[in-house]
Amino acid sequence: MLTCTVIYAQEEGVDLAPSRLASSGLAGVLKCSVRREGGEVDIKEGEKEEEVEKKEEEKEEEKEKKEAEEEEEEEEEEEEEEEEEKEKKEEEKEKKEAEEEEEEEEEVEKKEEEEEDTRSPAGTKYGWWCVGKGDEGGDRHEEKEKEEEEEKEKEEEEEEEEEKEEEEKDEENEEEKEKDE
């Protein structure tokens, strides 16, 4: 509800009571100062109370819009920070996995070297690859090594393909998340 202080109603010879002002037709026509919770608003000559209320409502709406925009900006900043943290965690995880894989490969290589050291030379009756005599055993040993190398290469290729598929899945998941957002 508006409370109006009439500035020059006495010059017009009108009683200052609001009900009398309204009945005399001067309500909202005289120059007034309107008091509300938010402060004082000037009513210009000929301006109605509804117009003043509209202006105040527009001001409040603008204020609410600004607050909503600020909240949205804060939320966007928080989401960006969360995404950055996720990316950092993923990078660290990938680094750890790569280090673990390297360590495993080194261990496998060491074991293979140790196994090679314990083998007896080709051509002796104690050689694990040796079935025949002399050069035949050596040839079989070379064939066995070739087969092992080919198996290793196949395993490495399979691991690389699996890693590629996992990376592609991760990228697809990220793209879907971005689309959803």
mmCIF file of C-alpha atoms in Angstrom:
data_model
loop_
_atom_site.group_PDB
_atom_site.id
_atom_site.type_symbol
_atom_site.label_atom_id
_atom_site.label_comp_id
_atom_site.label_asym_id
_atom_site.label_seq_id
_atom_site.Cartn_x
_atom_site.Cartn_y
_atom_site.Cartn_z
ATOM 1 C CA MET A 1 0.000 0.000 0.000
ATOM 2 C CA LEU A 2 1.302 3.464 -0.912
ATOM 3 C CA THR A 3 1.419 6.293 1.619
ATOM 4 C CA CYS A 4 1.353 9.678 -0.016
ATOM 5 C CA THR A 5 2.516 12.980 1.431
ATOM 6 C CA VAL A 6 0.844 15.807 -0.456
ATOM 7 C CA ILE A 7 3.153 18.736 -0.997
ATOM 8 C CA TYR A 8 0.826 21.511 -2.125
ATOM 9 C CA ALA A 9 -2.663 20.234 -1.507
ATOM 10 C CA GLN A 10 -3.376 23.035 0.939
ATOM 11 C CA GLU A 11 -2.926 25.597 -1.830
ATOM 12 C CA GLU A 12 -5.782 23.881 -3.662
ATOM 13 C CA GLY A 13 -7.900 24.089 -0.517
ATOM 14 C CA VAL A 14 -8.346 20.345 -0.202
ATOM 15 C CA ASP A 15 -8.419 18.323 3.016
ATOM 16 C CA LEU A 16 -5.266 16.165 3.410
ATOM 17 C CA ALA A 17 -7.122 12.934 4.266
ATOM 18 C CA PRO A 18 -6.524 10.305 1.525
ATOM 19 C CA SER A 19 -10.212 9.432 1.258
ATOM 20 C CA ARG A 20 -11.107 13.064 0.670
ATOM 21 C CA LEU A 21 -8.291 13.445 -1.863
ATOM 22 C CA ALA A 22 -9.644 10.497 -3.802
ATOM 23 C CA SER A 23 -13.183 11.827 -3.759
ATOM 24 C CA SER A 24 -12.040 15.238 -4.946
ATOM 25 C CA GLY A 25 -10.280 13.682 -7.976
ATOM 26 C CA LEU A 26 -6.851 15.005 -7.008
ATOM 27 C CA ALA A 27 -5.394 11.657 -5.948
ATOM 28 C CA GLY A 28 -2.373 10.877 -8.129
ATOM 29 C CA VAL A 29 -2.542 14.279 -9.819
ATOM 30 C CA LEU A 30 -0.730 16.317 -7.192
ATOM 31 C CA LYS A 31 3.015 16.124 -6.759
ATOM 32 C CA CYS A 32 3.660 13.490 -4.062
ATOM 33 C CA SER A 33 6.455 11.653 -2.345
ATOM 34 C CA VAL A 34 5.677 7.955 -1.979
ATOM 35 C CA ARG A 35 7.197 5.930 0.838
ATOM 36 C CA ARG A 36 7.756 2.199 0.556
ATOM 37 C CA GLU A 37 9.977 -0.405 2.152
ATOM 38 C CA GLY A 38 12.712 0.138 -0.441
ATOM 39 C CA GLY A 39 12.920 3.937 0.041
ATOM 40 C CA GLU A 40 11.264 7.052 -1.345
ATOM 41 C CA VAL A 41 9.976 7.449 -4.901
ATOM 42 C CA ASP A 42 8.858 10.745 -6.458
ATOM 43 C CA ILE A 43 5.490 10.818 -8.178
ATOM 44 C CA LYS A 44 5.432 13.367 -10.962
ATOM 45 C CA GLU A 45 2.436 15.501 -11.667
ATOM 46 C CA GLY A 46 -0.345 13.507 -13.276
ATOM 47 C CA GLU A 47 1.265 10.148 -12.513
ATOM 48 C CA LYS A 48 -0.979 7.421 -11.077
ATOM 49 C CA GLU A 49 -0.163 5.041 -8.254
ATOM 50 C CA GLU A 50 -0.367 2.047 -10.627
ATOM 51 C CA GLU A 51 2.356 3.544 -12.803
ATOM 52 C CA VAL A 52 4.608 3.986 -9.794
ATOM 53 C CA GLU A 53 3.965 0.392 -8.748
ATOM 54 C CA LYS A 54 4.794 -0.796 -12.277
ATOM 55 C CA LYS A 55 8.099 1.068 -12.211
ATOM 56 C CA GLU A 56 8.995 -0.417 -8.868
ATOM 57 C CA GLU A 57 8.056 -3.912 -10.059
ATOM 58 C CA GLU A 58 10.263 -3.442 -13.150
ATOM 59 C CA LYS A 59 13.161 -2.388 -10.933
ATOM 60 C CA GLU A 60 12.661 -5.464 -8.766
ATOM 61 C CA GLU A 61 12.486 -7.705 -11.855
ATOM 62 C CA GLU A 62 15.749 -6.229 -13.181
ATOM 63 C CA LYS A 63 17.359 -6.793 -9.805
ATOM 64 C CA GLU A 64 16.156 -10.423 -9.768
ATOM 65 C CA LYS A 65 17.453 -10.943 -13.329
ATOM 66 C CA LYS A 66 20.878 -9.632 -12.342
ATOM 67 C CA GLU A 67 20.954 -11.927 -9.314
ATOM 68 C CA ALA A 68 19.911 -14.901 -11.469
ATOM 69 C CA GLU A 69 22.643 -14.099 -14.031
ATOM 70 C CA GLU A 70 25.240 -13.859 -11.263
ATOM 71 C CA GLU A 71 24.123 -17.231 -9.879
ATOM 72 C CA GLU A 72 24.359 -18.804 -13.367
ATOM 73 C CA GLU A 73 27.875 -17.411 -13.820
ATOM 74 C CA GLU A 74 28.920 -18.822 -10.442
ATOM 75 C CA GLU A 75 27.465 -22.237 -11.338
ATOM 76 C CA GLU A 76 29.277 -22.218 -14.704
ATOM 77 C CA GLU A 77 32.567 -21.360 -12.983
ATOM 78 C CA GLU A 78 32.049 -24.184 -10.488
ATOM 79 C CA GLU A 79 31.293 -26.643 -13.319
ATOM 80 C CA GLU A 80 34.430 -25.544 -15.193
ATOM 81 C CA GLU A 81 36.531 -26.048 -12.058
ATOM 82 C CA GLU A 82 35.030 -29.514 -11.553
ATOM 83 C CA GLU A 83 35.794 -30.433 -15.180
ATOM 84 C CA GLU A 84 39.377 -29.227 -14.811
ATOM 85 C CA GLU A 85 39.781 -31.327 -11.663
ATOM 86 C CA LYS A 86 38.357 -34.379 -13.472
ATOM 87 C CA GLU A 87 40.761 -33.859 -16.376
ATOM 88 C CA LYS A 88 43.715 -33.562 -13.995
ATOM 89 C CA LYS A 89 42.672 -36.757 -12.211
ATOM 90 C CA GLU A 90 42.316 -38.582 -15.535
ATOM 91 C CA GLU A 91 45.738 -37.378 -16.670
ATOM 92 C CA GLU A 92 47.302 -38.521 -13.400
ATOM 93 C CA LYS A 93 45.543 -41.876 -13.720
ATOM 94 C CA GLU A 94 46.811 -42.298 -17.283
ATOM 95 C CA LYS A 95 50.350 -41.426 -16.189
ATOM 96 C CA LYS A 96 50.195 -43.979 -13.374
ATOM 97 C CA GLU A 97 48.869 -46.646 -15.743
ATOM 98 C CA ALA A 98 51.618 -45.884 -18.261
ATOM 99 C CA GLU A 99 54.260 -46.113 -15.535
ATOM 100 C CA GLU A 100 52.820 -49.408 -14.296
ATOM 101 C CA GLU A 101 52.803 -50.809 -17.828
ATOM 102 C CA GLU A 102 56.428 -49.770 -18.311
ATOM 103 C CA GLU A 103 57.388 -51.413 -15.023
ATOM 104 C CA GLU A 104 55.548 -54.606 -15.990
ATOM 105 C CA GLU A 105 57.300 -54.650 -19.388
ATOM 106 C CA GLU A 106 60.670 -54.178 -17.704
ATOM 107 C CA GLU A 107 59.922 -57.026 -15.289
ATOM 108 C CA VAL A 108 58.881 -59.288 -18.175
ATOM 109 C CA GLU A 109 62.072 -58.429 -20.065
ATOM 110 C CA LYS A 110 64.193 -59.139 -16.974
ATOM 111 C CA LYS A 111 62.487 -62.501 -16.473
ATOM 112 C CA GLU A 112 63.037 -63.399 -20.118
ATOM 113 C CA GLU A 113 66.706 -62.454 -19.874
ATOM 114 C CA GLU A 114 67.065 -64.559 -16.722
ATOM 115 C CA GLU A 115 65.374 -67.504 -18.448
ATOM 116 C CA GLU A 116 67.722 -67.160 -21.436
ATOM 117 C CA ASP A 117 70.699 -67.137 -19.085
ATOM 118 C CA THR A 118 69.594 -70.399 -17.438
ATOM 119 C CA ARG A 119 69.102 -72.248 -20.732
ATOM 120 C CA SER A 120 71.775 -74.580 -21.885
ATOM 121 C CA PRO A 121 73.374 -73.957 -25.277
ATOM 122 C CA ALA A 122 72.092 -75.547 -28.464
ATOM 123 C CA GLY A 123 73.376 -78.958 -29.372
ATOM 124 C CA THR A 124 73.681 -80.376 -25.860
ATOM 125 C CA LYS A 125 71.458 -83.094 -24.533
ATOM 126 C CA TYR A 126 70.257 -80.786 -21.708
ATOM 127 C CA GLY A 127 69.023 -77.971 -23.941
ATOM 128 C CA TRP A 128 65.238 -77.496 -23.699
ATOM 129 C CA TRP A 129 65.015 -76.848 -27.421
ATOM 130 C CA CYS A 130 67.418 -79.531 -28.411
ATOM 131 C CA VAL A 131 65.883 -82.715 -29.759
ATOM 132 C CA GLY A 132 68.413 -83.664 -32.396
ATOM 133 C CA LYS A 133 72.168 -83.295 -32.604
ATOM 134 C CA GLY A 134 74.423 -80.393 -33.466
ATOM 135 C CA ASP A 135 73.086 -77.682 -35.753
ATOM 136 C CA GLU A 136 69.573 -79.145 -35.842
ATOM 137 C CA GLY A 137 69.088 -78.196 -32.208
ATOM 138 C CA GLY A 138 70.392 -74.705 -32.888
ATOM 139 C CA ASP A 139 67.999 -74.268 -35.824
ATOM 140 C CA ARG A 140 65.087 -75.310 -33.675
ATOM 141 C CA HIS A 141 66.192 -72.882 -31.018
ATOM 142 C CA GLU A 142 66.142 -70.035 -33.542
ATOM 143 C CA GLU A 143 62.706 -71.087 -34.773
ATOM 144 C CA LYS A 144 61.443 -71.167 -31.196
ATOM 145 C CA GLU A 145 62.795 -67.655 -30.587
ATOM 146 C CA LYS A 146 61.132 -66.395 -33.765
ATOM 147 C CA GLU A 147 57.831 -67.892 -32.683
ATOM 148 C CA GLU A 148 58.151 -66.260 -29.245
ATOM 149 C CA GLU A 149 58.945 -62.898 -30.807
ATOM 150 C CA GLU A 150 55.953 -63.185 -33.127
ATOM 151 C CA GLU A 151 53.714 -64.043 -30.160
ATOM 152 C CA LYS A 152 55.037 -61.027 -28.257
ATOM 153 C CA GLU A 153 54.385 -58.770 -31.228
ATOM 154 C CA LYS A 154 50.837 -60.114 -31.543
ATOM 155 C CA GLU A 155 50.212 -59.542 -27.837
ATOM 156 C CA GLU A 156 51.575 -55.997 -28.056
ATOM 157 C CA GLU A 157 49.403 -55.268 -31.087
ATOM 158 C CA GLU A 158 46.332 -56.621 -29.275
ATOM 159 C CA GLU A 159 47.132 -54.481 -26.224
ATOM 160 C CA GLU A 160 47.553 -51.410 -28.431
ATOM 161 C CA GLU A 161 44.223 -52.103 -30.148
ATOM 162 C CA GLU A 162 42.502 -52.505 -26.770
ATOM 163 C CA GLU A 163 43.993 -49.214 -25.579
ATOM 164 C CA LYS A 164 42.825 -47.480 -28.761
ATOM 165 C CA GLU A 165 39.311 -48.866 -28.319
ATOM 166 C CA GLU A 166 39.247 -47.691 -24.688
ATOM 167 C CA GLU A 167 40.424 -44.211 -25.717
ATOM 168 C CA GLU A 168 37.766 -44.052 -28.436
ATOM 169 C CA LYS A 169 35.091 -45.101 -25.925
ATOM 170 C CA ASP A 170 36.320 -42.444 -23.471
ATOM 171 C CA GLU A 171 36.190 -39.785 -26.207
ATOM 172 C CA GLU A 172 32.681 -40.857 -27.215
ATOM 173 C CA ASN A 173 31.562 -40.702 -23.577
ATOM 174 C CA GLU A 174 33.004 -37.198 -23.201
ATOM 175 C CA GLU A 175 31.293 -36.059 -26.405
ATOM 176 C CA GLU A 176 27.974 -37.449 -25.174
ATOM 177 C CA LYS A 177 28.422 -35.664 -21.836
ATOM 178 C CA GLU A 178 29.142 -32.388 -23.643
ATOM 179 C CA LYS A 179 26.067 -32.862 -25.830
ATOM 180 C CA ASP A 180 23.920 -33.592 -22.771
ATOM 181 C CA GLU A 181 25.169 -30.447 -21.042
#
